[in-house]
Coordinates of C-alpha atoms in Angstrom, one line a residue:
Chain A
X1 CA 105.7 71.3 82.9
X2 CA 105.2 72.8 86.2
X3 CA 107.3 73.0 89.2
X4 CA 106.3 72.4 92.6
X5 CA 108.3 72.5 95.5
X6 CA 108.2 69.2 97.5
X7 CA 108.6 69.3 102.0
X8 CA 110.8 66.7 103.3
X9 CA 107.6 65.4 105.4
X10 CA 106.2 63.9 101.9
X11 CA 108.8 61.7 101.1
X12 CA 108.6 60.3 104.4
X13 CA 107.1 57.1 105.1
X14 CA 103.3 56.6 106.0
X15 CA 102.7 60.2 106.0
X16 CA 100.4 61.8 103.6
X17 CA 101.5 65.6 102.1
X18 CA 99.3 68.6 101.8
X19 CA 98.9 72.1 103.3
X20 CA 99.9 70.1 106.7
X21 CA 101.7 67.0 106.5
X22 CA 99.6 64.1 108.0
X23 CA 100.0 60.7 109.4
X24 CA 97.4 57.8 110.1
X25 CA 96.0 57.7 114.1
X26 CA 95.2 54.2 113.0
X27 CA 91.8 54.1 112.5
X28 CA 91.0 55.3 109.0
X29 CA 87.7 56.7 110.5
X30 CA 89.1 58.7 113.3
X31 CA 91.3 60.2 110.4
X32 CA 89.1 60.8 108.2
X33 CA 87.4 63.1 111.4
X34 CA 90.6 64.8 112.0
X35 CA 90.7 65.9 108.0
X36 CA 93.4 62.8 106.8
X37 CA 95.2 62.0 109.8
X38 CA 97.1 63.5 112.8
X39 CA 99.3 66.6 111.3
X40 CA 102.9 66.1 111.7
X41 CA 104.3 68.5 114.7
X42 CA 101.0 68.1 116.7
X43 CA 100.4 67.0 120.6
X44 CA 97.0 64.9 120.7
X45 CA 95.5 64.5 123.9
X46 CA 93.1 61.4 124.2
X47 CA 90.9 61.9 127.7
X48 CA 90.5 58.0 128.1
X49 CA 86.8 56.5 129.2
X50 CA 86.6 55.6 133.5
X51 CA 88.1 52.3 132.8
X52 CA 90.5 52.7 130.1
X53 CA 89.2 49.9 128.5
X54 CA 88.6 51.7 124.8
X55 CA 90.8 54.8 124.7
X56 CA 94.0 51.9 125.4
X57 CA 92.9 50.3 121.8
X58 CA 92.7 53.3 120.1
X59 CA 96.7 53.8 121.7
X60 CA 97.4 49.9 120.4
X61 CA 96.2 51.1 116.9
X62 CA 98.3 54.4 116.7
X63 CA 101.7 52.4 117.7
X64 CA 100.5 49.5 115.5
X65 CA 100.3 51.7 112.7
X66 CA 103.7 53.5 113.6
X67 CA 105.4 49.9 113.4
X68 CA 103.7 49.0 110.2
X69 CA 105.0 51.8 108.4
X70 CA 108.6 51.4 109.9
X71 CA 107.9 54.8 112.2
X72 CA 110.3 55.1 115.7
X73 CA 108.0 55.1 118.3
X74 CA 108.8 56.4 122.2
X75 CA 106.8 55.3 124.9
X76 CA 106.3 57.2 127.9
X77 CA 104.3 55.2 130.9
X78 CA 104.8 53.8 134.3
X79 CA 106.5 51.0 133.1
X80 CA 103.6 48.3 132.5
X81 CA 100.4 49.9 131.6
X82 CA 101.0 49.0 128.3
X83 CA 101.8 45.0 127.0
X84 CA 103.4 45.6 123.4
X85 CA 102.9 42.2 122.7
X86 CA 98.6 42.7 122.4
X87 CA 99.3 45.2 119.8
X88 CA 96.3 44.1 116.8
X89 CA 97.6 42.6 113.8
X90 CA 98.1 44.0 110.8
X91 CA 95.6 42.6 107.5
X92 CA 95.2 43.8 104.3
X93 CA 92.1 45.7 104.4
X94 CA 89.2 43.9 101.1
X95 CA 88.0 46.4 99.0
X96 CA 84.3 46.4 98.6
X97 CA 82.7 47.5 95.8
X98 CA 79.6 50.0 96.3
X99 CA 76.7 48.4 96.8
X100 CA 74.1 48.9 94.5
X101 CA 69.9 50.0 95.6
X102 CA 67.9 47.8 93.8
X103 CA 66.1 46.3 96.5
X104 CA 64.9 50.2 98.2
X105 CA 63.5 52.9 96.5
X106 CA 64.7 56.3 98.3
X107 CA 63.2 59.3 97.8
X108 CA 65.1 61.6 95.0
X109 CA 65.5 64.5 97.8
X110 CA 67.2 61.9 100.5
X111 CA 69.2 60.1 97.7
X112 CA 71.3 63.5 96.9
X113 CA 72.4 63.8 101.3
X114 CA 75.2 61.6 102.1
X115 CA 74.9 58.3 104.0
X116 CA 75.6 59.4 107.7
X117 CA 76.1 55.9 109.2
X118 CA 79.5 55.2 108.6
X119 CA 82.3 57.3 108.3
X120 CA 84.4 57.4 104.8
X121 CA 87.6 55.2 104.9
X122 CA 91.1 56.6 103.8
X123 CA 93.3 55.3 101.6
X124 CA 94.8 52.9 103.8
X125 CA 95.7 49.3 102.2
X126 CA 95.5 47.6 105.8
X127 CA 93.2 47.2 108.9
X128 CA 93.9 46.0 112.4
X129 CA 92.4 43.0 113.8
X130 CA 92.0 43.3 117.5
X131 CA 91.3 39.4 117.9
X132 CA 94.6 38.5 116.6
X133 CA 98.2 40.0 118.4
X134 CA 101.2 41.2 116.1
X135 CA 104.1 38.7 115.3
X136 CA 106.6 38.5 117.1
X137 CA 108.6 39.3 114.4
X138 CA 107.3 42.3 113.2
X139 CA 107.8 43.8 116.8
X140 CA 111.3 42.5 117.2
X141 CA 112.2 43.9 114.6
X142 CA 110.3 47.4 115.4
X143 CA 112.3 50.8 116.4
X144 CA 110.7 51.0 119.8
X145 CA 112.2 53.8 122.5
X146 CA 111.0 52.9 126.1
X147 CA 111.1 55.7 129.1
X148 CA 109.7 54.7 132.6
X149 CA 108.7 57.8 134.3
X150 CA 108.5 56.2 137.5
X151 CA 112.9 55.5 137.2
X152 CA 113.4 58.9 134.8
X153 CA 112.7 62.3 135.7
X154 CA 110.8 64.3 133.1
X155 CA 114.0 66.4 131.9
X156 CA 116.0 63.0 131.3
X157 CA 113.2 61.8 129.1
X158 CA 112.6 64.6 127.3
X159 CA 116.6 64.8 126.3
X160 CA 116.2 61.2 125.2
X161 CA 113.2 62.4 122.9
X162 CA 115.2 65.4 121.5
X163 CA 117.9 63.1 120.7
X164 CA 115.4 60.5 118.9
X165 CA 113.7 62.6 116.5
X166 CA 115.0 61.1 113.5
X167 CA 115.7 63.4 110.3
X168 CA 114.6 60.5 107.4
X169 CA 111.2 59.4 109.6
X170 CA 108.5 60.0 112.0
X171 CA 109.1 59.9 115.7
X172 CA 105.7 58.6 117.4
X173 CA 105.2 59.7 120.7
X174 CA 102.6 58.1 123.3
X175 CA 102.8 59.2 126.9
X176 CA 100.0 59.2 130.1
X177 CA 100.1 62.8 131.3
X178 CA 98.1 64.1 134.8
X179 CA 99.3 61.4 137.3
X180 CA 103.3 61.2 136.7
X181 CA 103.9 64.1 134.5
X182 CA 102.5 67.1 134.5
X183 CA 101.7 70.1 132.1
X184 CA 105.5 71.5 132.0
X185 CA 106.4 67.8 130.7
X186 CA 103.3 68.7 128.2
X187 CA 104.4 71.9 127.3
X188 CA 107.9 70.9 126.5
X189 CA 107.2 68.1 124.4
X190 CA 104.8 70.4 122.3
X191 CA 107.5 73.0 122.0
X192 CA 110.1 70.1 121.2
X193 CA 107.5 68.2 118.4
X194 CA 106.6 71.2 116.9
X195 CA 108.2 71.8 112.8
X196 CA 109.6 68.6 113.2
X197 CA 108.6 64.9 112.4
X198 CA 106.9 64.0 115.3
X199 CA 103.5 63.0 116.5
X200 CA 102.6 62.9 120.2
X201 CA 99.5 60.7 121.4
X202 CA 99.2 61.5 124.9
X203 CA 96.7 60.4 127.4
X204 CA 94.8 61.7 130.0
X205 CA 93.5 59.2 132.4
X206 CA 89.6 59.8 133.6
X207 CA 90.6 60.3 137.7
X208 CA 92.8 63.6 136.8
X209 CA 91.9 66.5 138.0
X210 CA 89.2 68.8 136.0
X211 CA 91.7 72.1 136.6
X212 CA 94.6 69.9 135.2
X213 CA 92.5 68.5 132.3
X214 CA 91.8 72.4 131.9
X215 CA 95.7 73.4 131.6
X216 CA 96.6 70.3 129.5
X217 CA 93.3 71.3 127.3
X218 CA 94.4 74.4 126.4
X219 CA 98.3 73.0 125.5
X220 CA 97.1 70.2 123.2
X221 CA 96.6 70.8 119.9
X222 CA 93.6 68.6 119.3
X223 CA 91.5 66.7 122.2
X224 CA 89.7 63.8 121.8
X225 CA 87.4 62.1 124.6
X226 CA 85.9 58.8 125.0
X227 CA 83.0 58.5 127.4
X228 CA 81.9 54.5 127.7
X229 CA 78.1 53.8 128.5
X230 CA 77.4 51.4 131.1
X231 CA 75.5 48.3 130.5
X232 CA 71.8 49.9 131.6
X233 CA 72.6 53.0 129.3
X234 CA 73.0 50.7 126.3
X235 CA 69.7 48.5 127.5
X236 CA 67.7 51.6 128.6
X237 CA 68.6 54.0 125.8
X238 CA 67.7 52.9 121.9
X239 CA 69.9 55.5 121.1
X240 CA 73.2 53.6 122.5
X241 CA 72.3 50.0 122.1
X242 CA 74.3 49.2 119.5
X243 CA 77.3 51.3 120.6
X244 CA 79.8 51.3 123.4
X245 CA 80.1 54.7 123.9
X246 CA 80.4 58.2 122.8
X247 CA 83.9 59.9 121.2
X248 CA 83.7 63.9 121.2
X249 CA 86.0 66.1 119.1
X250 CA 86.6 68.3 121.4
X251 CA 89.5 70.4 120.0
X252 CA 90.5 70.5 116.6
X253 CA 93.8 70.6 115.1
X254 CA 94.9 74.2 114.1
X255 CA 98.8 72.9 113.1
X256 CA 100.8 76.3 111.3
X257 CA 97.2 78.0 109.9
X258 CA 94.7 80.2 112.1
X259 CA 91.9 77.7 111.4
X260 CA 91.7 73.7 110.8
X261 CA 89.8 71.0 109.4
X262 CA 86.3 71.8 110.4
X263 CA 84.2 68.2 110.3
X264 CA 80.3 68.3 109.8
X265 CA 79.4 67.4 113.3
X266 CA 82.4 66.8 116.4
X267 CA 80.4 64.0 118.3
X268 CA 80.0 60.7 117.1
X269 CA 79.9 56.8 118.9
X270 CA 81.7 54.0 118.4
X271 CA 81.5 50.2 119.3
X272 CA 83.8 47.7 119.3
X273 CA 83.7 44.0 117.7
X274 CA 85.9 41.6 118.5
X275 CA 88.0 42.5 115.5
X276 CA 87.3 46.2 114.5
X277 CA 87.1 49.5 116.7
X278 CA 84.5 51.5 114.6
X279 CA 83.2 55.1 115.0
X280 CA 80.4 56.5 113.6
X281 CA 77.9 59.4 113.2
X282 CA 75.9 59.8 116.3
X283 CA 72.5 60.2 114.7
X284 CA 68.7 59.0 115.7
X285 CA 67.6 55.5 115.0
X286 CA 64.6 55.6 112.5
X287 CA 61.2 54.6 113.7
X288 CA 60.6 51.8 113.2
X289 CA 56.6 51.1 115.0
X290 CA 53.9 50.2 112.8
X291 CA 51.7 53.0 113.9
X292 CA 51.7 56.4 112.3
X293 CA 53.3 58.6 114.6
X294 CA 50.9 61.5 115.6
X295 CA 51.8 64.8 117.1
X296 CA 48.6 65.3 119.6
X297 CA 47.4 67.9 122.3
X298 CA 45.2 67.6 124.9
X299 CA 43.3 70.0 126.8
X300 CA 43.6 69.4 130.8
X301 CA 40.0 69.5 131.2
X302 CA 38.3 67.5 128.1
X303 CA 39.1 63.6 127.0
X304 CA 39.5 64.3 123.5
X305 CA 42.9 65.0 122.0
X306 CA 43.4 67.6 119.7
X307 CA 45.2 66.4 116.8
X308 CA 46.8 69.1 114.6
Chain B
X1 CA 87.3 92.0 106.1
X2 CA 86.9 92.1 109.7
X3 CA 86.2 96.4 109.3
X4 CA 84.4 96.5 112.6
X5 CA 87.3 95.5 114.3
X6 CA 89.4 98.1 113.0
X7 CA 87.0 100.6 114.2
X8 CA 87.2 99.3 117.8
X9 CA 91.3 99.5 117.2
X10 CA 90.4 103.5 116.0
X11 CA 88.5 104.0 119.2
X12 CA 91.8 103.7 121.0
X13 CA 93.9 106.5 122.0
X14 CA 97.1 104.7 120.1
X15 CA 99.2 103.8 123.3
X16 CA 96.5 100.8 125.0
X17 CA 97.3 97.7 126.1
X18 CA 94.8 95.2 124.2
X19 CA 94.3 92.7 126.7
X20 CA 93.0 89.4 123.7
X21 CA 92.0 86.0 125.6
X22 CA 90.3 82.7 124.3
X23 CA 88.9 80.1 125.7
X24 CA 88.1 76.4 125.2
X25 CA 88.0 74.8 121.4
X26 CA 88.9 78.9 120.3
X27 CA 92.2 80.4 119.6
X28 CA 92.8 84.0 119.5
X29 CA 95.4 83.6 116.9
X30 CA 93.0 85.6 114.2
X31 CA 93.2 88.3 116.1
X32 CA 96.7 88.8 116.4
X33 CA 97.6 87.6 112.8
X34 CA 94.8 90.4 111.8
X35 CA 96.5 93.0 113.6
X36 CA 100.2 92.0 113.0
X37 CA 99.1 92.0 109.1
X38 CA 96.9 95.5 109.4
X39 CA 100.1 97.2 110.8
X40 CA 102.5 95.6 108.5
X41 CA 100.4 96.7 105.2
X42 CA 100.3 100.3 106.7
X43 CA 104.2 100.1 107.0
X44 CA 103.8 100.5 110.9
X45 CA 106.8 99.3 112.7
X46 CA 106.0 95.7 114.9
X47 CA 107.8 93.9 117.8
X48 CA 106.4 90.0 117.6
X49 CA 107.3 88.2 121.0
X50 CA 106.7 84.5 119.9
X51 CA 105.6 82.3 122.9
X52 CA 102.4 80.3 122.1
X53 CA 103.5 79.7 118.3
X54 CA 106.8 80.2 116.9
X55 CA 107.5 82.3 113.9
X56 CA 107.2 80.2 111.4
X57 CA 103.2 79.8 112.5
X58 CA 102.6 83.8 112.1
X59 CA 105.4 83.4 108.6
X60 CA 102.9 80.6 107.4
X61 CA 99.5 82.6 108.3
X62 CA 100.8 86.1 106.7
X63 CA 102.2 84.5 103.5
X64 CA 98.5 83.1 102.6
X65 CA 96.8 85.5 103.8
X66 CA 99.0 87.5 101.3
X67 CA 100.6 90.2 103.7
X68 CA 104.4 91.3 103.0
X69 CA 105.6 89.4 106.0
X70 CA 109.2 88.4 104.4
X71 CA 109.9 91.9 103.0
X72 CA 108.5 93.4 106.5
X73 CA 111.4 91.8 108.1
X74 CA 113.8 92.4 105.3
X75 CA 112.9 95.9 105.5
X76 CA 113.3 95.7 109.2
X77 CA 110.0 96.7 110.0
X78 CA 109.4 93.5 111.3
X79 CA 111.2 92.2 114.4
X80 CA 111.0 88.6 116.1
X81 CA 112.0 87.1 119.3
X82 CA 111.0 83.3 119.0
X83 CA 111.2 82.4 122.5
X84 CA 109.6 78.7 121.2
X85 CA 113.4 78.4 119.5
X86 CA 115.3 79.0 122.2
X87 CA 112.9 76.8 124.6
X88 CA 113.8 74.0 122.4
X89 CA 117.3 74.5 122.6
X90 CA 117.3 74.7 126.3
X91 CA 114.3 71.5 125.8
X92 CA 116.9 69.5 123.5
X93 CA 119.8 70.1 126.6
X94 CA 117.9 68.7 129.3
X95 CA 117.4 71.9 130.6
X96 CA 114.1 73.3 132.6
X97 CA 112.5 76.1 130.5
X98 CA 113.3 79.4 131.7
X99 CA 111.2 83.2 131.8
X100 CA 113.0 85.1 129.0
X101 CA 114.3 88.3 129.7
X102 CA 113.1 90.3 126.3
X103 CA 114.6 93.6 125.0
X104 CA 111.6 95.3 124.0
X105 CA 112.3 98.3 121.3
X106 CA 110.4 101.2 122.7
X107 CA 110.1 103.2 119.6
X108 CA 107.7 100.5 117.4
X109 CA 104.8 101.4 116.6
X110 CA 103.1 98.2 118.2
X111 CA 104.0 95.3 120.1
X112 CA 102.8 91.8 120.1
X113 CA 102.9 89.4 122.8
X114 CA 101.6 86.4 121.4
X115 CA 100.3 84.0 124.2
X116 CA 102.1 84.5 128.5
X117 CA 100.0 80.8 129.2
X118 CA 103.4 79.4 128.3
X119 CA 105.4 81.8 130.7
X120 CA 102.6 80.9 133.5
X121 CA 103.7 76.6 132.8
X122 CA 106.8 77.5 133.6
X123 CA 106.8 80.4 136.1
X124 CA 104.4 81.6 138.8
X125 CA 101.6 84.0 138.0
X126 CA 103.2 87.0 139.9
X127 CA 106.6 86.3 138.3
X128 CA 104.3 86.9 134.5
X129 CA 102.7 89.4 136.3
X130 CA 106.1 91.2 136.6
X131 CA 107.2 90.6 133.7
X132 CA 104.4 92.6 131.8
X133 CA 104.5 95.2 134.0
X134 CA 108.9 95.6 133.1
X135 CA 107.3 95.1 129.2
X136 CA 104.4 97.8 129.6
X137 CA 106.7 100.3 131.3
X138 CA 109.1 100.2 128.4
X139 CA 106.9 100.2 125.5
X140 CA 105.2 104.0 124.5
X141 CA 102.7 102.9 121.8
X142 CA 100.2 100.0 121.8
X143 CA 100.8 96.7 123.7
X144 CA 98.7 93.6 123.1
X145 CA 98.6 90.5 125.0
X146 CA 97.6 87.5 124.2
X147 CA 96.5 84.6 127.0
X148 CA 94.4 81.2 127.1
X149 CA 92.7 81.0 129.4
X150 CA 91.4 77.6 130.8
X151 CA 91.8 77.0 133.5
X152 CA 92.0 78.9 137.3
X153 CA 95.6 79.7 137.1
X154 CA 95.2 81.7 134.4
X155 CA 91.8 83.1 135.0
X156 CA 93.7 84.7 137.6
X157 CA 96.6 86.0 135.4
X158 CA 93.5 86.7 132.9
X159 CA 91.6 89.0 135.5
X160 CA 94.8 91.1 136.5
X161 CA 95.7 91.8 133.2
X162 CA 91.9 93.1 132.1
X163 CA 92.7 95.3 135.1
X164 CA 95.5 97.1 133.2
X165 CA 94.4 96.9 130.0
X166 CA 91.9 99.4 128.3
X167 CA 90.7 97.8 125.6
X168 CA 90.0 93.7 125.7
X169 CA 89.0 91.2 122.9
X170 CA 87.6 88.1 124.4
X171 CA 87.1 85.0 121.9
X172 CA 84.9 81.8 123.3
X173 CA 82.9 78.9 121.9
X174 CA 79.5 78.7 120.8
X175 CA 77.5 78.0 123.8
X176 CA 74.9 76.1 121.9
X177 CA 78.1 74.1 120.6
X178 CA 79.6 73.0 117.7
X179 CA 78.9 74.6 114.3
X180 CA 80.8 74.6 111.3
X181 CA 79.7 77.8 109.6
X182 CA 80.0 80.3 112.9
X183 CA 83.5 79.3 114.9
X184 CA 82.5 81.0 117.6
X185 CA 81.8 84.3 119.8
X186 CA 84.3 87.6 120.1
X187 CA 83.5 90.0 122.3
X188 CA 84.9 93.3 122.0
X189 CA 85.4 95.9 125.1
X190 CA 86.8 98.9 125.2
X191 CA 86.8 101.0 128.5
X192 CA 88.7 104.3 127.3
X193 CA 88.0 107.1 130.0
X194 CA 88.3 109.7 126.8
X195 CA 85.7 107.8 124.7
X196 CA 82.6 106.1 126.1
X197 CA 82.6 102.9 127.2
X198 CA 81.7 100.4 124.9
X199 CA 81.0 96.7 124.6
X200 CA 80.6 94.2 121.4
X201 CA 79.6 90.7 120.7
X202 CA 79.6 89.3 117.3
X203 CA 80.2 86.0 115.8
X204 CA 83.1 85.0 113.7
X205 CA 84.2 82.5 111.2
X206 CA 88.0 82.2 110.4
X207 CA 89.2 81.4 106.9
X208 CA 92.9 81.5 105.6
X209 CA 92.2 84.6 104.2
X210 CA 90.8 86.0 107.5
X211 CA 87.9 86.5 109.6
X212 CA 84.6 87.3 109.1
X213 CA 82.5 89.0 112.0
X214 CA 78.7 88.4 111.6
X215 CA 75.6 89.7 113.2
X216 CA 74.4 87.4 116.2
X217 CA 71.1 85.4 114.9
X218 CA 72.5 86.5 111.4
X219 CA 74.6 85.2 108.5
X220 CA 75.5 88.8 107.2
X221 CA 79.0 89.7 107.3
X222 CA 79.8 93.0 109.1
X223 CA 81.5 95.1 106.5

């Protein structure tokens, strides 16, 4: 019989144990990028695409995922950025079984590589559906903490966070730094976050300042950014047509341990269906033309190519 | 492990200031874990000034890296300040941060100061400035400083402090980008008026256990 000693972070709720204590962003692909999830005393900083139109799901998915597993959650905005009521609803995610080959013959040396176009799902029994909105319920019944930092000054709000980290759960935190508050607000909450049960999502919106960006860059534990491609970048390029944009790791997570989760690649794309936000590998599309590709040269002054 | 930085620590007179930066995706916490756990196996005497990380970070690293940080501080060979505690104290009471005032013990054999980007959030760069200047008056052996540097601000703070410093260790990204086996670039300067100047860039790859420095172009560890 052996003995191993247990953290109080495993027995929580919706949070996953190991060498760093993790909970779910979400989006079972984004945590399988980050190594299982968002580690437990962490600041995230999301830099949101020009519009705000995809980084603001990926915020709906990280409360929606606090509420499902009974997690307090603390917003920190301007008051009405952010509409509770479109949060996605939760479904019970359908196992699929593995597909099997029959109708493709690979090549033994490709069959041994892992597939690259999708990202490996966690354990997670449930999915969001971004068509349908959360019951109303669910959300009444949800331990939600609102600060407006237009009415609060930054001290006042950060009290009302020390006071809500809860000793038997996970606090989730999800503030807009860069326009209201500032990197002392940033640097606070990581200092109050830290060894304790709270995960901060915090947002940077795309018209901040690059020297800001730089300051709040190098206080976040792990940085994310979302770059959206505009309509003739998806028609123009083969490369992006089926995506809506690029997502970069740009930091990654280094929570009590001199080096972190270190993913195969840190860029990948994702696109968006009317029910699902999915990220994948960025990788080249195959080539699909009947022709043989050929690699030719051609001398400047003769009309014969050189094939070799 | 990581021998050809301990040279560049040999090539020191004893009583430097190590000036140790980062920049972007690249933390120079390897650094100071290495050095913090090279001093504690030789039974050297160490101040750790806490700002960046908190002592449970540098408790966490040391433990499975397997270096005697516990009995260090039992012994008393080890002393703390955790400035991150009492930040959250003063965090938890509504209070705005404040610059620490921190009793340095002259007579240890090295003294850490783990990252002043914190000190420059909260204060102005000439108030840091200061500050290190009280610090490096006070302490009689080797002073190293640690700073991320990002963004202007703290280039600034970054540049002043190379200034006064003798011997830097600069730690940066890839500039080809991302790569899982090689985490990045350190750069290694040392501008001793005793010893010739000298300069050195490898490439490094962090594990639990500690770094590795490799040849640039290469995958062979420096040993």
């Amino acid at each position: 019989m052996s003995f191993q000693r247990r953290s109080v972070a495993s027995s929580l709720k919706g949070v996953r144990p190991g060498l760093v204590a993790t909970t779910s962003a979400g989006s079972s692909q984004l945590d399988s990028i980050l190594g299982g999830g968002l580690p437990l005393g962490s600041v995230n900083l999301i830099a949101e695409d020009a519009h705000n139109v995809f980084a603001i799901q990926l915020t709906k998915s990280f409360i929606a995922e606090g509420i499902a597993h009974g997690h307090r959650v603390m917003i920190i905005d301007g008051g009405t950025s952010l509409d509770l009521s479109e949060l996605p609803k939760k479904i019970p995610r359908e196992w699929k079984l593995p597909q099997t080959r029959d109708e493709m013959k690979i090549a033994f040396r490709y069959e041994r590589l892992p597939e690259h176009q999708s990202l490996p799902e966690s354990q997670s029994d449930h999915i969001f559906d971004f068509v349908l909105s959360i019951e109303p319920e669910e959300l009444a019944k949800a331990d939600i903490v609102r600060c407006n930092c237009l009415v609060q000054s930054s001290e006042e709000i950060l009290r009302i966070l020390a006071s809500s980290i809860p000793s038997d759960n996970v606090l989730r935190v999800v503030a807009t730094v860069g326009l209201l508050l500032d990197h002392k607000f940033l640097r606070t909450l990581k200092i109050l976050s830290r060894h304790v049960n709270v995960v901060c999502w915090v947002s940077v919106p795309h018209c901040c300042s690059n020297e800001r960006f730089q300051r709040f860059f190098a206080i976040a534990d792990a940085v994310l950014s979302l770059v959206a491609f505009s309509s003739d970048q998806r028609k123009t390029n083969p490369l992006y047509k089926k995506h809506h944009g690029l997502l970069n790791l740009d930091k990654i997570p280094e929570i009590n341990s001199i080096t972190g989760h270190k993913p195969p690649c840190v860029e990948y794309a994702f696109h968006q269906t009317g029910k699902r936000f999915d990220i994948e590998q960025l990788h080249m599309p195959p080539d699909l033309s009947e022709s043989p590709p050929t690699m030719s040269c051609q001398t400047s002054g003769g009309n014969r190519a050189m094939d070799f | 492990m990581f021998l050809e930085f301990n040279k560049f620590l040999a090539s020191g007179s004893g009583n430097d200031v190590l000036f140790v930066s980062s920049r972007g995706s690249c933390s120079h916490n390897f650094v100071l874990s290495h050095m913090l756990g090279n001093a504690l196996k030789k039974q050297q005497t160490v101040h750790l000034i806490c700002c960046g990380e908190s002592s449970q970070f540098f408790s966490l690293v040391c433990q499975r890296a397997g270096l005697p940080f516990r009995q260090s501080l039992e012994k008393g060979d080890l002393k703390i300040t955790c400035q991150v505690t009492s930040w959250r104290a003063q965090a938890a009471r509504g209070e705005a941060l404040t610059v620490p005032d921190v009793e340095i013990d002259s007579d240890r054999n090295l003294v850490i100061f783990d990252d002043l980007l914190p000190l420059l959030d909260i204060s102005s760069c000439n108030e840091v400035l200061r500050r290190v200047f009280e610090i490096k008056a006070k302490v009689k052996s080797m002073l190293v400083i640690g700073l991320k540097a990002d963004d202007p601000e703290s280039e600034r703070l970054s540049k002043f402090l190379k200034s006064m410093s003798t011997m830097w260790v600069d730690v940066f990204p890839l500039s080809t980008g991302y790569s899982k086996e090689v985490h990045g670039v350190i750069e290694l300067s040392n501008i001793n008026p005793i010893n010739d100047s000298s300069k050195q860039k490898m490439h490094f790859k962090v594990t639990e256990r500690g770094a590795k420095l490799l040849v640039i172009g290469s995958h062979i560890p420096i040993t």
